[in-house]
CSV table of C-alpha atoms in Angstrom, one decimal:
chain,number,residue,atom,x,y,z
A,160,UNK,CA,-4.7,23.9,-86.1
A,161,UNK,CA,-1.8,26.2,-87.5
A,162,UNK,CA,-1.1,29.6,-86.3
A,163,UNK,CA,-3.0,31.3,-88.3
A,164,UNK,CA,-5.7,29.2,-88.0
A,165,UNK,CA,-5.7,30.2,-84.2
A,166,UNK,CA,-5.6,33.5,-84.7
A,167,UNK,CA,-8.3,33.3,-86.7
A,168,UNK,CA,-10.8,31.1,-84.4
A,169,UNK,CA,-8.9,33.9,-81.2
A,170,UNK,CA,-11.1,36.5,-83.5
A,171,UNK,CA,-13.9,34.8,-84.3
A,172,UNK,CA,-14.5,33.2,-80.4
A,173,UNK,CA,-13.9,37.3,-79.0
A,174,UNK,CA,-16.8,37.9,-81.9
A,175,UNK,CA,-19.0,35.4,-80.2
A,176,UNK,CA,-18.1,36.6,-76.6
A,177,UNK,CA,-19.3,40.3,-77.3
A,178,UNK,CA,-22.7,38.5,-78.9
A,179,UNK,CA,-23.0,37.0,-76.0
A,180,UNK,CA,-22.6,39.7,-74.2
A,181,UNK,CA,-25.6,42.2,-75.6
A,182,UNK,CA,-27.5,39.2,-75.6
A,183,UNK,CA,-27.5,38.7,-79.5
A,184,UNK,CA,-27.3,34.7,-79.9
A,185,UNK,CA,-28.4,32.4,-76.4
A,186,UNK,CA,-26.0,30.6,-74.0
A,187,UNK,CA,-26.5,27.0,-76.1
A,188,UNK,CA,-25.3,28.6,-79.3
A,189,UNK,CA,-22.2,30.2,-77.7
A,190,UNK,CA,-21.1,27.3,-76.0
A,191,UNK,CA,-22.5,25.4,-79.2
A,192,UNK,CA,-19.7,27.7,-81.6
A,193,UNK,CA,-17.0,27.8,-79.6
A,194,UNK,CA,-17.1,23.8,-79.3
A,195,UNK,CA,-16.9,24.2,-83.1
A,196,UNK,CA,-14.0,27.0,-83.0
A,197,UNK,CA,-11.9,24.3,-80.6
A,198,UNK,CA,-12.2,25.9,-77.2
A,199,UNK,CA,-13.3,25.2,-74.0
A,200,UNK,CA,-11.8,21.6,-74.3
A,201,UNK,CA,-9.9,21.2,-70.6
A,202,UNK,CA,-11.5,23.7,-69.6
A,203,UNK,CA,-10.1,26.0,-71.5
A,204,UNK,CA,-10.8,30.0,-71.1
A,205,UNK,CA,-13.1,32.0,-73.5
A,206,UNK,CA,-10.0,34.0,-75.4
A,207,UNK,CA,-7.2,30.5,-75.2
A,208,UNK,CA,-4.3,30.5,-73.4
A,209,UNK,CA,-4.2,30.4,-69.4
A,210,UNK,CA,-2.3,33.6,-67.9
A,211,UNK,CA,-1.3,34.1,-64.5
A,212,UNK,CA,-0.6,37.1,-62.5
A,213,UNK,CA,2.7,36.5,-60.7
A,214,UNK,CA,1.8,37.5,-57.5
A,215,UNK,CA,2.4,35.0,-54.5
A,216,UNK,CA,1.3,35.2,-51.2
A,217,UNK,CA,3.6,35.6,-48.1
A,218,UNK,CA,5.1,32.5,-46.6
A,219,UNK,CA,2.9,31.3,-43.5
A,220,UNK,CA,5.9,32.0,-41.7
A,221,UNK,CA,5.8,35.7,-42.3
A,222,UNK,CA,2.2,35.6,-42.4
A,223,UNK,CA,2.0,35.3,-39.1
A,224,UNK,CA,3.5,38.5,-37.6
A,225,UNK,CA,1.1,40.9,-40.0
A,226,UNK,CA,-1.3,40.6,-37.3
A,227,UNK,CA,-5.4,39.3,-36.9
A,228,UNK,CA,-8.1,41.2,-38.2
A,229,UNK,CA,-9.8,44.4,-36.1
A,230,UNK,CA,-11.8,43.5,-33.1
A,231,UNK,CA,-14.5,45.9,-34.8
A,232,UNK,CA,-14.5,43.7,-38.6
A,233,UNK,CA,-15.1,40.6,-36.2
A,234,UNK,CA,-17.8,42.1,-34.0
A,235,UNK,CA,-19.3,43.5,-37.3
A,236,UNK,CA,-19.5,40.0,-38.6
A,237,UNK,CA,-21.0,38.5,-35.5
A,238,UNK,CA,-24.0,40.5,-35.7
A,239,UNK,CA,-24.6,40.2,-39.2
A,240,UNK,CA,-24.1,37.1,-38.7
A,241,UNK,CA,-27.3,36.3,-36.5
A,242,UNK,CA,-29.5,36.5,-39.8
A,243,UNK,CA,-27.6,33.7,-41.8
A,244,UNK,CA,-26.5,30.7,-38.8
A,245,UNK,CA,-28.0,27.6,-39.5
A,246,UNK,CA,-29.5,28.4,-43.2
A,247,UNK,CA,-26.7,27.0,-44.8
A,248,UNK,CA,-26.0,29.4,-47.4
A,249,UNK,CA,-23.2,29.7,-50.1
A,250,UNK,CA,-22.1,32.4,-52.1
A,251,UNK,CA,-19.2,31.9,-55.1
A,252,UNK,CA,-17.2,33.9,-57.5
A,253,UNK,CA,-14.8,34.0,-59.9
A,254,UNK,CA,-11.1,35.7,-60.1
A,255,UNK,CA,-7.6,35.8,-60.9
A,256,UNK,CA,-4.9,34.9,-58.5
A,257,UNK,CA,-5.2,38.4,-57.7
A,258,UNK,CA,-3.2,39.8,-53.9
A,259,UNK,CA,-7.0,40.8,-52.9
A,260,UNK,CA,-8.7,37.0,-54.1
A,261,UNK,CA,-5.6,35.0,-53.1
A,262,UNK,CA,-5.4,36.5,-49.7
A,263,UNK,CA,-9.2,36.5,-49.0
A,264,UNK,CA,-9.5,32.7,-50.1
A,265,UNK,CA,-6.3,32.1,-47.3
A,266,UNK,CA,-8.5,34.1,-44.4
A,267,UNK,CA,-12.2,33.6,-45.5
A,268,UNK,CA,-12.7,30.9,-43.1
A,269,UNK,CA,-11.5,31.4,-40.2
A,270,UNK,CA,-11.7,35.1,-40.7
A,271,UNK,CA,-15.0,35.4,-42.3
A,272,UNK,CA,-17.8,32.1,-42.3
A,273,UNK,CA,-16.2,31.3,-38.8
A,274,UNK,CA,-18.4,34.4,-37.8
A,275,UNK,CA,-21.3,34.9,-40.0
A,276,UNK,CA,-21.9,30.8,-41.1
A,277,UNK,CA,-21.8,32.5,-44.5
A,278,UNK,CA,-19.6,29.5,-46.7
A,279,UNK,CA,-17.1,30.7,-49.4
A,280,UNK,CA,-16.8,29.1,-52.8
A,281,UNK,CA,-13.4,31.0,-54.5
A,282,UNK,CA,-12.5,29.7,-58.2
A,283,UNK,CA,-8.9,31.3,-59.1
A,284,UNK,CA,-8.2,30.6,-62.6
A,285,UNK,CA,-6.6,32.7,-65.1
A,286,UNK,CA,-8.2,35.8,-66.0
A,287,UNK,CA,-9.7,35.0,-69.7
A,288,UNK,CA,-11.9,32.1,-68.3
A,289,UNK,CA,-13.7,34.8,-65.5
A,290,UNK,CA,-14.3,36.1,-68.4
A,291,UNK,CA,-16.1,33.3,-70.0
A,292,UNK,CA,-17.7,32.0,-67.4
A,293,UNK,CA,-19.4,35.7,-66.2
A,294,UNK,CA,-20.1,36.0,-69.9
A,295,UNK,CA,-21.9,32.5,-69.2
A,296,UNK,CA,-23.8,33.3,-66.4
A,297,UNK,CA,-24.7,36.7,-67.4
A,298,UNK,CA,-26.4,35.0,-70.7
A,299,UNK,CA,-28.6,33.0,-68.6
A,300,UNK,CA,-29.0,34.9,-65.5
A,301,UNK,CA,-27.8,32.2,-64.4
A,302,UNK,CA,-26.8,33.8,-60.7
A,303,UNK,CA,-24.4,30.7,-61.1
A,304,UNK,CA,-22.2,33.4,-58.8
A,305,UNK,CA,-23.0,35.9,-56.2
A,306,UNK,CA,-20.5,37.9,-56.5
A,307,UNK,CA,-18.7,38.9,-59.6
A,308,UNK,CA,-14.5,39.4,-60.3
A,309,UNK,CA,-14.8,42.4,-62.7
A,310,UNK,CA,-11.6,43.1,-64.9
A,311,UNK,CA,-12.0,47.2,-65.9
A,312,UNK,CA,-11.8,46.9,-69.1
A,313,UNK,CA,-15.5,44.7,-69.2
A,314,UNK,CA,-17.5,47.2,-66.6
A,315,UNK,CA,-19.5,48.2,-69.1
A,316,UNK,CA,-20.1,45.3,-70.9
A,317,UNK,CA,-21.3,44.0,-66.8
A,318,UNK,CA,-22.9,47.7,-65.9
A,319,UNK,CA,-26.5,45.8,-66.4
A,320,UNK,CA,-26.1,42.6,-64.2
A,321,UNK,CA,-24.8,43.8,-60.9
A,322,UNK,CA,-26.4,45.9,-57.8
A,323,UNK,CA,-25.4,49.7,-57.3
A,324,UNK,CA,-22.6,48.9,-53.7
A,325,UNK,CA,-24.6,52.0,-52.7
A,326,UNK,CA,-27.9,51.7,-52.8
A,327,UNK,CA,-27.6,48.1,-50.5
A,328,UNK,CA,-25.0,50.3,-48.3
A,329,UNK,CA,-27.9,53.0,-48.5
A,330,UNK,CA,-31.0,50.9,-48.2
A,331,UNK,CA,-30.0,47.7,-46.1
A,332,UNK,CA,-28.4,49.6,-42.8
A,333,UNK,CA,-29.0,46.7,-40.5
A,334,UNK,CA,-26.4,45.0,-43.1
A,335,UNK,CA,-24.2,48.2,-43.3
A,336,UNK,CA,-20.6,47.4,-42.2
A,337,UNK,CA,-20.1,50.8,-39.5
A,338,UNK,CA,-17.5,53.0,-41.1
A,339,UNK,CA,-17.2,51.0,-44.6
A,340,UNK,CA,-16.5,54.8,-45.4
A,341,UNK,CA,-16.9,54.7,-50.4
A,342,UNK,CA,-15.2,58.1,-49.9
A,343,UNK,CA,-11.8,56.8,-48.2
A,344,UNK,CA,-11.5,55.0,-51.7
A,345,UNK,CA,-9.2,56.9,-54.2
A,346,UNK,CA,-11.1,59.6,-56.2
A,347,UNK,CA,-9.6,57.7,-59.7
A,348,UNK,CA,-9.7,54.5,-58.8
A,349,UNK,CA,-14.2,55.2,-58.5
A,350,UNK,CA,-13.7,56.9,-61.3
A,351,UNK,CA,-12.0,54.8,-63.8
A,352,UNK,CA,-12.5,51.5,-62.2
A,353,UNK,CA,-16.3,51.3,-60.6
A,354,UNK,CA,-18.3,54.0,-62.5
A,355,UNK,CA,-20.5,53.8,-65.4
A,356,UNK,CA,-22.6,56.0,-66.5
A,357,UNK,CA,-23.1,57.3,-63.1
A,358,UNK,CA,-23.5,53.9,-61.5
A,359,UNK,CA,-21.4,52.3,-59.2
A,360,UNK,CA,-21.3,49.1,-61.3
A,361,UNK,CA,-18.5,47.7,-58.0
A,362,UNK,CA,-16.3,48.3,-55.3
A,363,UNK,CA,-12.4,49.1,-56.1
A,364,UNK,CA,-10.5,45.9,-55.2
A,365,UNK,CA,-7.9,45.6,-57.1
A,366,UNK,CA,-5.0,48.2,-58.6
A,367,UNK,CA,-1.9,47.0,-61.1
A,368,UNK,CA,-0.7,49.9,-62.3
A,369,UNK,CA,2.2,51.0,-64.2
A,370,UNK,CA,5.5,52.5,-62.8
A,371,UNK,CA,8.8,52.7,-64.0
A,372,UNK,CA,11.8,50.0,-62.2
A,373,UNK,CA,15.3,50.2,-62.4
A,374,UNK,CA,18.4,48.8,-61.7
A,375,UNK,CA,19.6,51.0,-59.8
A,376,UNK,CA,23.0,49.3,-59.4
A,377,UNK,CA,24.0,49.2,-63.1
A,378,UNK,CA,22.1,52.8,-63.4
A,379,UNK,CA,24.6,53.6,-60.9
A,380,UNK,CA,27.6,51.6,-62.3
A,381,UNK,CA,26.1,53.5,-65.4
A,382,UNK,CA,26.6,56.7,-64.7
A,383,UNK,CA,23.3,57.7,-66.2
A,384,UNK,CA,20.2,59.7,-64.7
A,385,UNK,CA,17.2,58.7,-64.0
A,386,UNK,CA,14.5,58.6,-66.7
A,387,UNK,CA,11.3,60.7,-66.8
A,388,UNK,CA,10.5,61.3,-70.9
A,389,UNK,CA,9.8,58.3,-73.1
A,390,UNK,CA,12.6,59.3,-75.3
A,391,UNK,CA,15.0,59.2,-72.6
A,392,UNK,CA,14.1,55.6,-71.1
A,393,UNK,CA,14.6,54.7,-74.7
A,394,UNK,CA,18.0,56.0,-74.6
A,395,UNK,CA,18.7,54.2,-71.1
A,396,UNK,CA,17.5,51.3,-72.3
A,397,UNK,CA,20.3,50.8,-75.6
A,398,UNK,CA,23.2,52.5,-74.0
A,399,UNK,CA,21.9,49.3,-71.1
A,400,UNK,CA,21.7,46.9,-74.0
A,401,UNK,CA,25.4,47.9,-75.6
A,402,UNK,CA,27.8,47.9,-72.2
A,403,UNK,CA,26.2,44.5,-71.0
A,404,UNK,CA,25.6,42.7,-75.2
A,405,UNK,CA,22.7,40.6,-74.7
A,406,UNK,CA,24.0,39.3,-71.4
A,407,UNK,CA,21.7,42.1,-69.8
A,408,UNK,CA,19.0,43.5,-71.8
A,409,UNK,CA,18.0,47.7,-71.9
A,410,UNK,CA,14.1,46.8,-70.8
A,411,UNK,CA,11.8,43.8,-71.7
A,412,UNK,CA,7.9,43.3,-72.0
A,413,UNK,CA,4.2,41.7,-72.2
A,414,UNK,CA,4.0,41.2,-76.0
A,415,UNK,CA,2.3,37.7,-76.2
A,416,UNK,CA,0.3,37.7,-79.6
A,417,UNK,CA,-3.3,37.3,-78.9
A,418,UNK,CA,-3.4,38.4,-74.8
A,419,UNK,CA,-4.5,41.1,-72.9
A,420,UNK,CA,-1.4,41.9,-71.6
A,421,UNK,CA,-0.3,42.9,-75.4
A,422,UNK,CA,-3.0,45.9,-75.3
A,423,UNK,CA,-2.0,47.0,-72.3
A,424,UNK,CA,1.7,47.9,-73.0
A,425,UNK,CA,0.0,49.7,-76.5
A,426,UNK,CA,-2.4,51.7,-74.9
A,427,UNK,CA,1.0,52.8,-72.8
A,428,UNK,CA,3.3,54.4,-75.7
A,429,UNK,CA,0.4,55.4,-77.4
A,430,UNK,CA,-1.4,57.2,-74.7
A,431,UNK,CA,2.4,58.7,-73.8
A,432,UNK,CA,3.0,59.9,-77.6
A,433,UNK,CA,-0.4,61.6,-76.8
A,434,UNK,CA,-2.5,59.5,-78.9
A,435,UNK,CA,-5.8,57.9,-78.0
A,436,UNK,CA,-7.9,54.8,-78.7
A,437,UNK,CA,-10.7,57.3,-80.1
A,438,UNK,CA,-11.4,60.5,-81.2
A,439,UNK,CA,-14.4,62.2,-79.9
A,440,UNK,CA,-16.4,60.9,-82.9
A,441,UNK,CA,-16.2,57.1,-80.9
A,442,UNK,CA,-14.1,56.6,-83.7
A,443,UNK,CA,-10.7,54.7,-83.6
A,444,UNK,CA,-7.8,57.0,-83.7
A,445,UNK,CA,-4.8,54.7,-83.0
A,446,UNK,CA,-4.4,55.0,-86.8
A,447,UNK,CA,-3.4,58.7,-86.5
A,448,UNK,CA,-0.1,59.7,-86.4
A,449,UNK,CA,0.3,59.9,-82.6
A,450,UNK,CA,-0.8,56.8,-82.8
A,451,UNK,CA,1.6,56.0,-85.6
A,452,UNK,CA,5.1,57.9,-83.9
A,453,UNK,CA,3.5,55.5,-80.5
A,454,UNK,CA,4.1,52.1,-82.8
A,455,UNK,CA,7.2,53.4,-84.6
A,456,UNK,CA,9.3,54.2,-81.1
A,457,UNK,CA,7.9,50.7,-79.7
A,458,UNK,CA,9.5,48.6,-82.3
A,459,UNK,CA,12.8,50.9,-81.7
A,460,UNK,CA,12.0,49.4,-77.9
A,461,UNK,CA,11.8,46.4,-78.5
A,462,UNK,CA,15.1,45.9,-80.0
A,463,UNK,CA,16.3,46.4,-76.8
A,464,UNK,CA,13.9,43.2,-75.6
A,465,UNK,CA,14.8,39.4,-75.0
A,466,UNK,CA,13.7,37.4,-78.4
A,467,UNK,CA,10.9,35.4,-76.5
A,468,UNK,CA,9.1,38.8,-75.1
A,469,UNK,CA,6.7,38.3,-78.1
A,470,UNK,CA,6.0,34.7,-75.7
A,471,UNK,CA,5.7,36.4,-72.1
A,472,UNK,CA,2.3,37.5,-71.0
A,473,UNK,CA,3.3,39.6,-67.9
A,474,UNK,CA,4.7,36.5,-65.7
A,475,UNK,CA,6.9,36.1,-68.4
A,476,UNK,CA,7.5,40.1,-68.2
A,477,UNK,CA,7.9,39.5,-64.2
A,478,UNK,CA,10.1,36.3,-64.1
A,479,UNK,CA,12.5,38.1,-66.6
A,480,UNK,CA,13.2,40.6,-64.2
A,481,UNK,CA,13.4,38.8,-61.3
A,482,UNK,CA,16.3,36.7,-63.3
A,483,UNK,CA,17.9,40.1,-63.7
A,484,UNK,CA,17.9,39.9,-68.2
A,485,UNK,CA,16.7,43.2,-67.8
A,486,UNK,CA,18.1,46.4,-66.1
A,487,UNK,CA,14.6,48.0,-66.4
A,488,UNK,CA,11.1,47.4,-66.5
A,489,UNK,CA,7.8,49.8,-67.2
A,490,UNK,CA,4.9,47.5,-65.9
A,491,UNK,CA,2.6,46.5,-62.9
A,492,UNK,CA,3.8,48.2,-59.5
A,493,UNK,CA,2.3,44.8,-58.6
A,494,UNK,CA,5.1,43.1,-59.4
A,495,UNK,CA,7.9,44.8,-57.3
A,496,UNK,CA,7.4,43.6,-53.8
A,497,UNK,CA,8.3,40.3,-55.7
A,498,UNK,CA,11.4,41.6,-56.9
A,499,UNK,CA,12.3,42.5,-53.4
A,500,UNK,CA,11.5,39.3,-52.6
A,501,UNK,CA,14.8,37.8,-52.0
A,502,UNK,CA,13.3,34.4,-51.5
A,503,UNK,CA,12.3,34.5,-55.3
A,504,UNK,CA,14.0,37.2,-57.3
A,505,UNK,CA,17.7,37.7,-57.8
A,506,UNK,CA,17.2,41.6,-58.0
A,507,UNK,CA,16.0,41.4,-54.8
A,508,UNK,CA,17.0,45.9,-53.0
A,509,UNK,CA,18.6,46.4,-56.2
A,510,UNK,CA,15.6,48.2,-57.7
A,511,UNK,CA,13.6,51.4,-57.6
A,512,UNK,CA,10.5,52.6,-58.2
A,513,UNK,CA,10.6,55.4,-60.3
A,514,UNK,CA,7.4,57.5,-61.4
A,515,UNK,CA,5.3,57.4,-64.9
A,516,UNK,CA,7.3,58.9,-67.0
A,517,UNK,CA,6.0,62.2,-68.5
A,518,UNK,CA,4.4,61.9,-72.0
A,519,UNK,CA,5.7,63.5,-75.3
A,520,UNK,CA,1.9,65.0,-75.7
A,521,UNK,CA,-1.7,63.6,-73.9
A,522,UNK,CA,-4.4,64.7,-75.3
A,523,UNK,CA,-7.3,65.3,-72.9
A,524,UNK,CA,-10.1,62.8,-72.3
A,525,UNK,CA,-12.6,65.2,-73.8
A,526,UNK,CA,-10.8,64.3,-77.0
A,527,UNK,CA,-10.4,60.9,-77.2
A,528,UNK,CA,-14.0,59.4,-76.6
A,529,UNK,CA,-16.4,56.0,-75.3
A,530,UNK,CA,-14.7,57.2,-71.2
A,531,UNK,CA,-11.6,57.0,-72.0
A,532,UNK,CA,-8.5,58.7,-69.4
A,533,UNK,CA,-5.2,59.4,-71.4
A,534,UNK,CA,-2.5,59.0,-69.2
A,535,UNK,CA,0.9,57.6,-68.5
A,536,UNK,CA,0.5,55.2,-65.8
A,537,UNK,CA,-2.2,52.2,-67.1
A,538,UNK,CA,-4.3,51.0,-64.8
A,539,UNK,CA,-6.0,47.7,-64.5
A,540,UNK,CA,-7.7,47.9,-61.8
A,541,UNK,CA,-10.8,45.4,-60.9
A,542,UNK,CA,-14.0,45.6,-59.2
A,543,UNK,CA,-15.9,43.2,-56.5
A,544,UNK,CA,-19.7,43.2,-57.8
A,545,UNK,CA,-22.5,41.9,-56.0
A,546,UNK,CA,-24.4,39.8,-59.2
A,547,UNK,CA,-28.0,40.4,-59.5
A,548,UNK,CA,-29.0,37.2,-59.9
A,549,UNK,CA,-27.8,35.9,-57.0
A,550,UNK,CA,-30.4,33.8,-54.7
A,551,UNK,CA,-27.9,35.5,-52.0
A,552,UNK,CA,-27.7,38.7,-52.1
A,553,UNK,CA,-27.8,39.8,-48.7
A,554,UNK,CA,-25.1,37.8,-48.1
A,555,UNK,CA,-23.2,38.6,-51.1
A,556,UNK,CA,-23.4,41.9,-49.7
A,557,UNK,CA,-22.5,41.2,-46.6
A,558,UNK,CA,-18.9,39.7,-48.2
A,559,UNK,CA,-17.9,42.0,-50.7
A,560,UNK,CA,-18.5,44.9,-47.6
A,561,UNK,CA,-16.0,42.1,-45.9
A,562,UNK,CA,-14.0,41.9,-48.5
A,563,UNK,CA,-13.4,45.5,-49.8
A,564,UNK,CA,-12.7,47.6,-46.6
A,565,UNK,CA,-10.5,49.2,-44.9
A,566,UNK,CA,-9.1,47.3,-42.2
A,567,UNK,CA,-9.1,44.1,-45.3
A,568,UNK,CA,-7.1,46.3,-47.4
A,569,UNK,CA,-4.1,47.1,-45.1
A,570,UNK,CA,-4.0,43.3,-44.7
A,571,UNK,CA,-3.7,42.7,-48.4
A,572,UNK,CA,-1.2,44.7,-49.0
A,573,UNK,CA,0.8,43.3,-45.9
A,574,UNK,CA,0.3,40.1,-46.8
A,575,UNK,CA,-0.1,40.1,-50.0
A,576,UNK,CA,3.1,40.7,-50.6
A,577,UNK,CA,2.6,45.0,-50.9
A,578,UNK,CA,0.2,44.7,-53.1
A,579,UNK,CA,-3.2,46.2,-53.8
A,580,UNK,CA,-3.7,49.3,-52.3
A,581,UNK,CA,-6.5,50.8,-52.6
A,582,UNK,CA,-8.0,53.5,-49.9
A,583,UNK,CA,-6.1,56.5,-48.3
A,584,UNK,CA,-6.1,55.2,-44.7
A,585,UNK,CA,-4.4,52.1,-46.5
A,586,UNK,CA,-1.4,54.3,-47.8
A,587,UNK,CA,-1.2,56.0,-44.4
A,588,UNK,CA,-1.3,53.5,-42.0
A,589,UNK,CA,1.4,52.5,-39.5
A,590,UNK,CA,2.1,48.6,-40.6
A,591,UNK,CA,2.2,49.8,-44.3
A,592,UNK,CA,4.8,52.6,-43.3
A,593,UNK,CA,6.8,50.3,-41.6
A,594,UNK,CA,7.2,48.2,-44.5
A,595,UNK,CA,8.8,51.0,-46.5
A,596,UNK,CA,11.8,49.3,-46.9
A,597,UNK,CA,13.8,47.1,-49.2
A,598,UNK,CA,12.8,42.8,-47.9
A,599,UNK,CA,9.8,40.0,-47.8
A,600,UNK,CA,6.9,42.5,-48.1
A,601,UNK,CA,8.0,46.1,-49.6
A,602,UNK,CA,5.9,47.9,-49.4
A,603,UNK,CA,8.5,51.0,-50.9
A,604,UNK,CA,6.6,51.6,-54.3
A,605,UNK,CA,4.1,52.8,-52.5
A,606,UNK,CA,4.2,56.2,-52.3
A,607,UNK,CA,4.6,55.9,-55.8
A,608,UNK,CA,1.9,53.9,-56.8
A,609,UNK,CA,0.1,56.7,-55.1
A,610,UNK,CA,0.6,59.3,-57.1
A,611,UNK,CA,0.4,57.0,-60.1
A,612,UNK,CA,-3.3,57.0,-59.6
A,613,UNK,CA,-3.3,60.7,-57.5
A,614,UNK,CA,-1.8,62.3,-60.5
A,615,UNK,CA,-0.7,59.9,-63.8
A,616,UNK,CA,-3.5,57.0,-64.3
A,617,UNK,CA,-4.3,55.7,-67.7
A,618,UNK,CA,-8.4,54.4,-68.1
A,619,UNK,CA,-9.3,52.3,-70.7
A,620,UNK,CA,-12.9,53.4,-72.5
A,621,UNK,CA,-15.8,52.4,-70.9
A,622,UNK,CA,-18.6,50.7,-74.2
A,623,UNK,CA,-19.6,47.5,-73.5
A,624,UNK,CA,-17.4,46.3,-76.8
A,625,UNK,CA,-14.5,46.8,-74.8
A,626,UNK,CA,-14.2,43.7,-73.1
A,627,UNK,CA,-14.3,42.0,-77.2
A,628,UNK,CA,-11.6,44.1,-78.7
A,629,UNK,CA,-9.2,44.5,-76.3
A,630,UNK,CA,-8.9,40.7,-75.3
A,631,UNK,CA,-9.5,40.1,-79.4
A,632,UNK,CA,-8.9,42.7,-82.6
A,633,UNK,CA,-5.9,44.4,-80.6
A,634,UNK,CA,-3.8,42.1,-79.4
A,635,UNK,CA,-4.9,39.3,-82.0
A,636,UNK,CA,-4.0,41.7,-85.3
A,637,UNK,CA,-0.9,43.4,-82.8
A,638,UNK,CA,1.0,39.7,-82.2
A,639,UNK,CA,0.7,39.2,-86.0
A,640,UNK,CA,2.7,42.5,-86.9
A,641,UNK,CA,5.3,41.3,-84.3
A,642,UNK,CA,4.9,38.2,-86.5
A,643,UNK,CA,6.0,40.3,-89.4
A,644,UNK,CA,2.2,39.9,-90.8
A,645,UNK,CA,1.2,43.5,-91.7
A,646,UNK,CA,3.8,45.8,-94.2
A,647,UNK,CA,3.9,48.8,-91.9
A,648,UNK,CA,2.8,49.9,-88.9
A,649,UNK,CA,0.3,51.9,-90.4
A,650,UNK,CA,-1.1,49.0,-91.8
A,651,UNK,CA,-1.6,46.9,-89.0
A,652,UNK,CA,-3.6,50.1,-87.2
A,653,UNK,CA,-5.7,50.1,-89.6
A,654,UNK,CA,-6.9,46.9,-89.9
A,655,UNK,CA,-7.5,46.9,-85.9
A,656,UNK,CA,-9.5,50.2,-87.1
A,657,UNK,CA,-11.5,49.0,-88.9
A,658,UNK,CA,-12.3,45.7,-86.7
A,659,UNK,CA,-12.7,48.0,-83.6
A,660,UNK,CA,-15.0,50.1,-85.1
A,661,UNK,CA,-16.9,47.3,-86.8
A,662,UNK,CA,-17.7,46.0,-83.3
A,663,UNK,CA,-18.7,49.4,-81.9
A,664,UNK,CA,-21.2,49.7,-84.5
A,665,UNK,CA,-23.0,46.3,-83.1
A,666,UNK,CA,-24.3,48.2,-80.1
């Protein structure tokens, strides 16, 4: 299959996934047509091309220093566990390799199953495969998975397939974790990650969010000012590129054709230049004047990136920073603890976290569409949801509370190398504050992360078709543009407009 055939195949497969999620085709038809396109061989994902998150747990030696589960949580698990012991209950969910998912999979046997008797099977697979598995499960109402890991871009697509956690907490007081406290989640996360049409689809679970990270040693050596605006970020990239002549690049990116990470970068430049994905009329707006300004800025910025950036998702972008190939990056804050870890990074202790840039202009949510919230800190958060098709609803709800509790969020932020703080209490915990220093498990980026969430967070649209176009149409066509298949930014944006509006019109 040549390159063009692969791109067309991904585009057609993304369309099939959208039809399946909307129940316009059966699961059997979906699998048959997907197989005909050459996908699903050897476990390939629904959109092809596996990509992992650039994250790893602390080593066991370091993890042992981070403490045990709180006695209050253990007491609650023992109490509710009386209703499950001896019933041979196993719950299951599929997730990508996020900090909370990896920490939970590491701790679940000793800290959850031991006290409740509930066995848990956690499948950690690339994000594309998570979408494939969930799409197949809801299409047939199979209940193969008791919990769903939902990326924020899928929330609307699966909103009818989950149980509202607030209702479960209120209606099942015998299973309710004491002091679980929904209000402890940072409000922008609840609104931007968990809600769709006044329903809480799942509880906030993970929050990768864009911040700026700069090589302070290079900045000091060159006398550069910390960037606060998009033009200044570009000027600094150009200055670094000229100074180091390809030995160190001005910046880096995650621009692999057809991958969701490429769409994430695009939204950052789009929102920062006053554009939006949609207008108030619900039509695609990325091809307006501000959208074209953003594309032209991106092209200038790309001139100061490593040549291999077109082959990288977020893992390649992280690696380029860890290897010292670039002097600044505007990307996921969860990169920071890994970059600050001398065990696997050449730039440990050299980076500084910086607030998201001030926009050239910023479009108000009322001027956008489909619940889109333009902002200069793109969020890629996720929720943990209980499937309405689960045959073990009560057990799944107990696990969801445990996995998203204040105690677990603190432990994830420590054991997970300083990532995924969702709750106010996490940011204010003494153990977390004590790690705000360079080195293993650093949390010194947390203050910037919190301000990004509270003041700068950008959220993608809420619509059943969004999963289809954000993982298919948009990154596929952007990939073709950067491969030289379109004559201008306006041409590719117009093509994306046609594909997106067509997909949305089906709903």
